[in-house]
């Protein structure tokens, strides 16, 4: 391995002789690398595309070894904020919602100060109230869209009071859900006309993704004719195909067929041939947020939001309601182990949904119960600043009706700042039972009203006692490692208590839970090498995952194989990524997974590899190169963790195959 900060050699197999200098010295910073290769950045040079790199490599697995990098010099506020693309203050679909001017993300607001006074016995003023949600009249109200086709193709008009115009298909952003004792305002449906909003034949572009695959399952279960396409084959496509969904690999105009509606994910570009063909024919093309209202319908919505932890928490809540026999509908951003699906169209009155903040999707919901697990800046391509992201979360929380409930993890400063946005205020009142609380501040810290205490790590996870206002609720066990998963389980306890789920059903559900696919998931073991996969693509998630792996497999050397996800996130959080990855004993960095962005995946990721201090670090040109490198370097008794929201998890599967894993490899 090369030593010193300035002797970084280029990847073997990349066209240069061994020992030839790589792209730039150690003094280059990640945001500079991105600026040089990402079109539109202030320091931008000529655009270098993603490039073609050979899957087969020679010599040392196609890896660049990084020596001791020079120290990172963060900005005065402790955070490096890389440049965003000028003129792109918001990502696809984000421009519809203004960026509010808000206090900095994470600052404790007056709402939290009042909560602190309450928990200290000083009480909370009754007049603490947020602005009420706007009332909706008949027909298409505020927040809804008319979608139709004129001579120019696809058009949208703001919804106006009154009935639906002839030949116009309506897509609603969501009305308030039904309340006991209140009017039945159906969420996303016009009452009285007897017509469903979502037409019979629906084609989904990007159907293999976590969001659209679940929507496809629910639509099919409700009798819709569903088809879809995705760029490449995957297990998700094969599973949908086995369930009777017509699936295409690759994109072509002819695949739109006779669809009445084309539904797309945020990652689909506007020049996609199926999108272009649908618009040519006058077929409406919409994003998932625009159909969520009707998908949920009259059901009572439990929506789980948060920068981290929302997938696991959504899965825990869904499993809890299933265990109680309530037959909920649910839509989760990953396959729930034990239920072996990411979505279900149940017959019960509740709909549990993962509320994605990207593209401001969650602002299409009107939840009766809203959970926020965490809040810190992410998605810089959509939110230009931490303040903009905090503002969107405030809007989300304000959509909860006064008689609903806001479940907030007050361990995190960003979430504490949301408490004032709660409609109806945060007043708990001394002696208010959990079943009647309008706000449930939960967590492991002293500020939580619903608190996890006496936490004990076990071989499979953790045990904890939940207490409400100092009174024990019960003892629970969850079989996924990490303190962050104790908090996720506690959120499920909070929702279950608020809804009135029997505690014994909650205990059974938490004990039964075995995680979500790609969330600290054990892929397999070969030659005493443990391989774990996680969807982590943010520094905080990486830190939590590495801590959980060390808890589950104590004493093992931990390898982190990291695939950065998007250039904008890497540029904005470069210093944080370097620190979080140093939590592993050794690190392998892959090229950036660009998703919806343009840039040079190799140069940007190499810059990150140079920033990681005090650890054995290598850069691999490809998934295959990384797996070959790992096969040569990893030893029995060690653990390998793949950290990727793209296809970096293939490294783990290839490694297990190379080590001769016996039995099933997930």
mmCIF file with all atom_site columns, N, CA and C in Angstrom, residues 246-267:
data_model
loop_
_atom_site.group_PDB
_atom_site.id
_atom_site.type_symbol
_atom_site.label_atom_id
_atom_site.label_alt_id
_atom_site.label_comp_id
_atom_site.label_asym_id
_atom_site.label_entity_id
_atom_site.label_seq_id
_atom_site.pdbx_PDB_ins_code
_atom_site.Cartn_x
_atom_site.Cartn_y
_atom_site.Cartn_z
_atom_site.occupancy
_atom_site.B_iso_or_equiv
_atom_site.pdbx_formal_charge
_atom_site.auth_seq_id
_atom_site.auth_comp_id
_atom_site.auth_asym_id
_atom_site.auth_atom_id
_atom_site.pdbx_PDB_model_num
ATOM 1  N N  . UNK A 1 246 ? -47.379 -7.537 -15.952 1.00 0.00 ? 246 UNK A N  1
ATOM 2  C CA . UNK A 1 246 ? -46.647 -7.569 -17.210 1.00 0.00 ? 246 UNK A CA 1
ATOM 3  C C  . UNK A 1 246 ? -45.459 -6.622 -17.112 1.00 0.00 ? 246 UNK A C  1
ATOM 4  N N  . UNK A 1 247 ? -44.255 -7.170 -17.223 1.00 0.00 ? 247 UNK A N  1
ATOM 5  C CA . UNK A 1 247 ? -43.036 -6.408 -16.968 1.00 0.00 ? 247 UNK A CA 1
ATOM 6  C C  . UNK A 1 247 ? -42.146 -6.422 -18.203 1.00 0.00 ? 247 UNK A C  1
ATOM 7  N N  . UNK A 1 248 ? -41.549 -5.258 -18.505 1.00 0.00 ? 248 UNK A N  1
ATOM 8  C CA . UNK A 1 248 ? -40.617 -5.125 -19.620 1.00 0.00 ? 248 UNK A CA 1
ATOM 9  C C  . UNK A 1 248 ? -39.247 -4.734 -19.088 1.00 0.00 ? 248 UNK A C  1
ATOM 10 N N  . UNK A 1 249 ? -38.195 -5.325 -19.695 1.00 0.00 ? 249 UNK A N  1
ATOM 11 C CA . UNK A 1 249 ? -36.822 -4.916 -19.401 1.00 0.00 ? 249 UNK A CA 1
ATOM 12 C C  . UNK A 1 249 ? -36.386 -3.928 -20.461 1.00 0.00 ? 249 UNK A C  1
ATOM 13 N N  . UNK A 1 250 ? -35.967 -2.750 -20.034 1.00 0.00 ? 250 UNK A N  1
ATOM 14 C CA . UNK A 1 250 ? -35.641 -1.703 -20.988 1.00 0.00 ? 250 UNK A CA 1
ATOM 15 C C  . UNK A 1 250 ? -36.860 -0.849 -21.299 1.00 0.00 ? 250 UNK A C  1
ATOM 16 N N  . UNK A 1 251 ? -36.634 0.257  -22.005 1.00 0.00 ? 251 UNK A N  1
ATOM 17 C CA . UNK A 1 251 ? -37.709 1.206  -22.280 1.00 0.00 ? 251 UNK A CA 1
ATOM 18 C C  . UNK A 1 251 ? -37.922 1.341  -23.778 1.00 0.00 ? 251 UNK A C  1
ATOM 19 N N  . UNK A 1 252 ? -39.188 1.318  -24.197 1.00 0.00 ? 252 UNK A N  1
ATOM 20 C CA . UNK A 1 252 ? -39.566 1.482  -25.599 1.00 0.00 ? 252 UNK A CA 1
ATOM 21 C C  . UNK A 1 252 ? -40.958 2.067  -25.665 1.00 0.00 ? 252 UNK A C  1
ATOM 22 N N  . UNK A 1 253 ? -41.196 2.889  -26.676 1.00 0.00 ? 253 UNK A N  1
ATOM 23 C CA . UNK A 1 253 ? -42.481 3.582  -26.809 1.00 0.00 ? 253 UNK A CA 1
ATOM 24 C C  . UNK A 1 253 ? -43.645 2.604  -26.897 1.00 0.00 ? 253 UNK A C  1
ATOM 25 N N  . UNK A 1 254 ? -43.444 1.488  -27.558 1.00 0.00 ? 254 UNK A N  1
ATOM 26 C CA . UNK A 1 254 ? -44.539 0.529  -27.757 1.00 0.00 ? 254 UNK A CA 1
ATOM 27 C C  . UNK A 1 254 ? -45.041 -0.082 -26.460 1.00 0.00 ? 254 UNK A C  1
ATOM 28 N N  . UNK A 1 255 ? -44.233 -0.018 -25.395 1.00 0.00 ? 255 UNK A N  1
ATOM 29 C CA . UNK A 1 255 ? -44.602 -0.673 -24.143 1.00 0.00 ? 255 UNK A CA 1
ATOM 30 C C  . UNK A 1 255 ? -45.688 0.063  -23.370 1.00 0.00 ? 255 UNK A C  1
ATOM 31 N N  . UNK A 1 256 ? -46.001 1.286  -23.779 1.00 0.00 ? 256 UNK A N  1
ATOM 32 C CA . UNK A 1 256 ? -47.094 2.015  -23.138 1.00 0.00 ? 256 UNK A CA 1
ATOM 33 C C  . UNK A 1 256 ? -48.422 1.304  -23.376 1.00 0.00 ? 256 UNK A C  1
ATOM 34 N N  . UNK A 1 257 ? -48.532 0.639  -24.529 1.00 0.00 ? 257 UNK A N  1
ATOM 35 C CA . UNK A 1 257 ? -49.738 -0.129 -24.823 1.00 0.00 ? 257 UNK A CA 1
ATOM 36 C C  . UNK A 1 257 ? -50.979 0.745  -24.808 1.00 0.00 ? 257 UNK A C  1
ATOM 37 N N  . UNK A 1 258 ? -52.048 0.212  -24.218 1.00 0.00 ? 258 UNK A N  1
ATOM 38 C CA . UNK A 1 258 ? -53.309 0.958  -24.164 1.00 0.00 ? 258 UNK A CA 1
ATOM 39 C C  . UNK A 1 258 ? -53.542 1.557  -22.781 1.00 0.00 ? 258 UNK A C  1
ATOM 40 N N  . UNK A 1 259 ? -52.476 1.925  -22.109 1.00 0.00 ? 259 UNK A N  1
ATOM 41 C CA . UNK A 1 259 ? -52.585 2.474  -20.752 1.00 0.00 ? 259 UNK A CA 1
ATOM 42 C C  . UNK A 1 259 ? -53.404 3.759  -20.739 1.00 0.00 ? 259 UNK A C  1
ATOM 43 N N  . UNK A 1 260 ? -54.193 3.928  -19.676 1.00 0.00 ? 260 UNK A N  1
ATOM 44 C CA . UNK A 1 260 ? -54.949 5.157  -19.454 1.00 0.00 ? 260 UNK A CA 1
ATOM 45 C C  . UNK A 1 260 ? -54.157 6.165  -18.622 1.00 0.00 ? 260 UNK A C  1
ATOM 46 N N  . UNK A 1 261 ? -53.113 5.680  -17.977 1.00 0.00 ? 261 UNK A N  1
ATOM 47 C CA . UNK A 1 261 ? -52.286 6.518  -17.100 1.00 0.00 ? 261 UNK A CA 1
ATOM 48 C C  . UNK A 1 261 ? -50.878 5.954  -17.084 1.00 0.00 ? 261 UNK A C  1
ATOM 49 N N  . UNK A 1 262 ? -49.890 6.833  -17.140 1.00 0.00 ? 262 UNK A N  1
ATOM 50 C CA . UNK A 1 262 ? -48.492 6.439  -16.984 1.00 0.00 ? 262 UNK A CA 1
ATOM 51 C C  . UNK A 1 262 ? -47.976 7.070  -15.694 1.00 0.00 ? 262 UNK A C  1
ATOM 52 N N  . UNK A 1 263 ? -47.487 6.219  -14.818 1.00 0.00 ? 263 UNK A N  1
ATOM 53 C CA . UNK A 1 263 ? -46.979 6.637  -13.519 1.00 0.00 ? 263 UNK A CA 1
ATOM 54 C C  . UNK A 1 263 ? -45.464 6.480  -13.529 1.00 0.00 ? 263 UNK A C  1
ATOM 55 N N  . UNK A 1 264 ? -44.726 7.512  -13.124 1.00 0.00 ? 264 UNK A N  1
ATOM 56 C CA . UNK A 1 264 ? -43.268 7.483  -13.199 1.00 0.00 ? 264 UNK A CA 1
ATOM 57 C C  . UNK A 1 264 ? -42.657 7.769  -11.835 1.00 0.00 ? 264 UNK A C  1
ATOM 58 N N  . UNK A 1 265 ? -41.439 7.277  -11.645 1.00 0.00 ? 265 UNK A N  1
ATOM 59 C CA . UNK A 1 265 ? -40.671 7.612  -10.451 1.00 0.00 ? 265 UNK A CA 1
ATOM 60 C C  . UNK A 1 265 ? -39.903 8.896  -10.709 1.00 0.00 ? 265 UNK A C  1
ATOM 61 N N  . UNK A 1 266 ? -39.359 9.475  -9.633  1.00 0.00 ? 266 UNK A N  1
ATOM 62 C CA . UNK A 1 266 ? -38.611 10.732 -9.756  1.00 0.00 ? 266 UNK A CA 1
ATOM 63 C C  . UNK A 1 266 ? -37.329 10.555 -10.552 1.00 0.00 ? 266 UNK A C  1
ATOM 64 N N  . UNK A 1 267 ? -36.858 9.319  -10.689 1.00 0.00 ? 267 UNK A N  1
ATOM 65 C CA . UNK A 1 267 ? -35.595 9.079  -11.390 1.00 0.00 ? 267 UNK A CA 1
ATOM 66 C C  . UNK A 1 267 ? -35.769 9.016  -12.906 1.00 0.00 ? 267 UNK A C  1
#
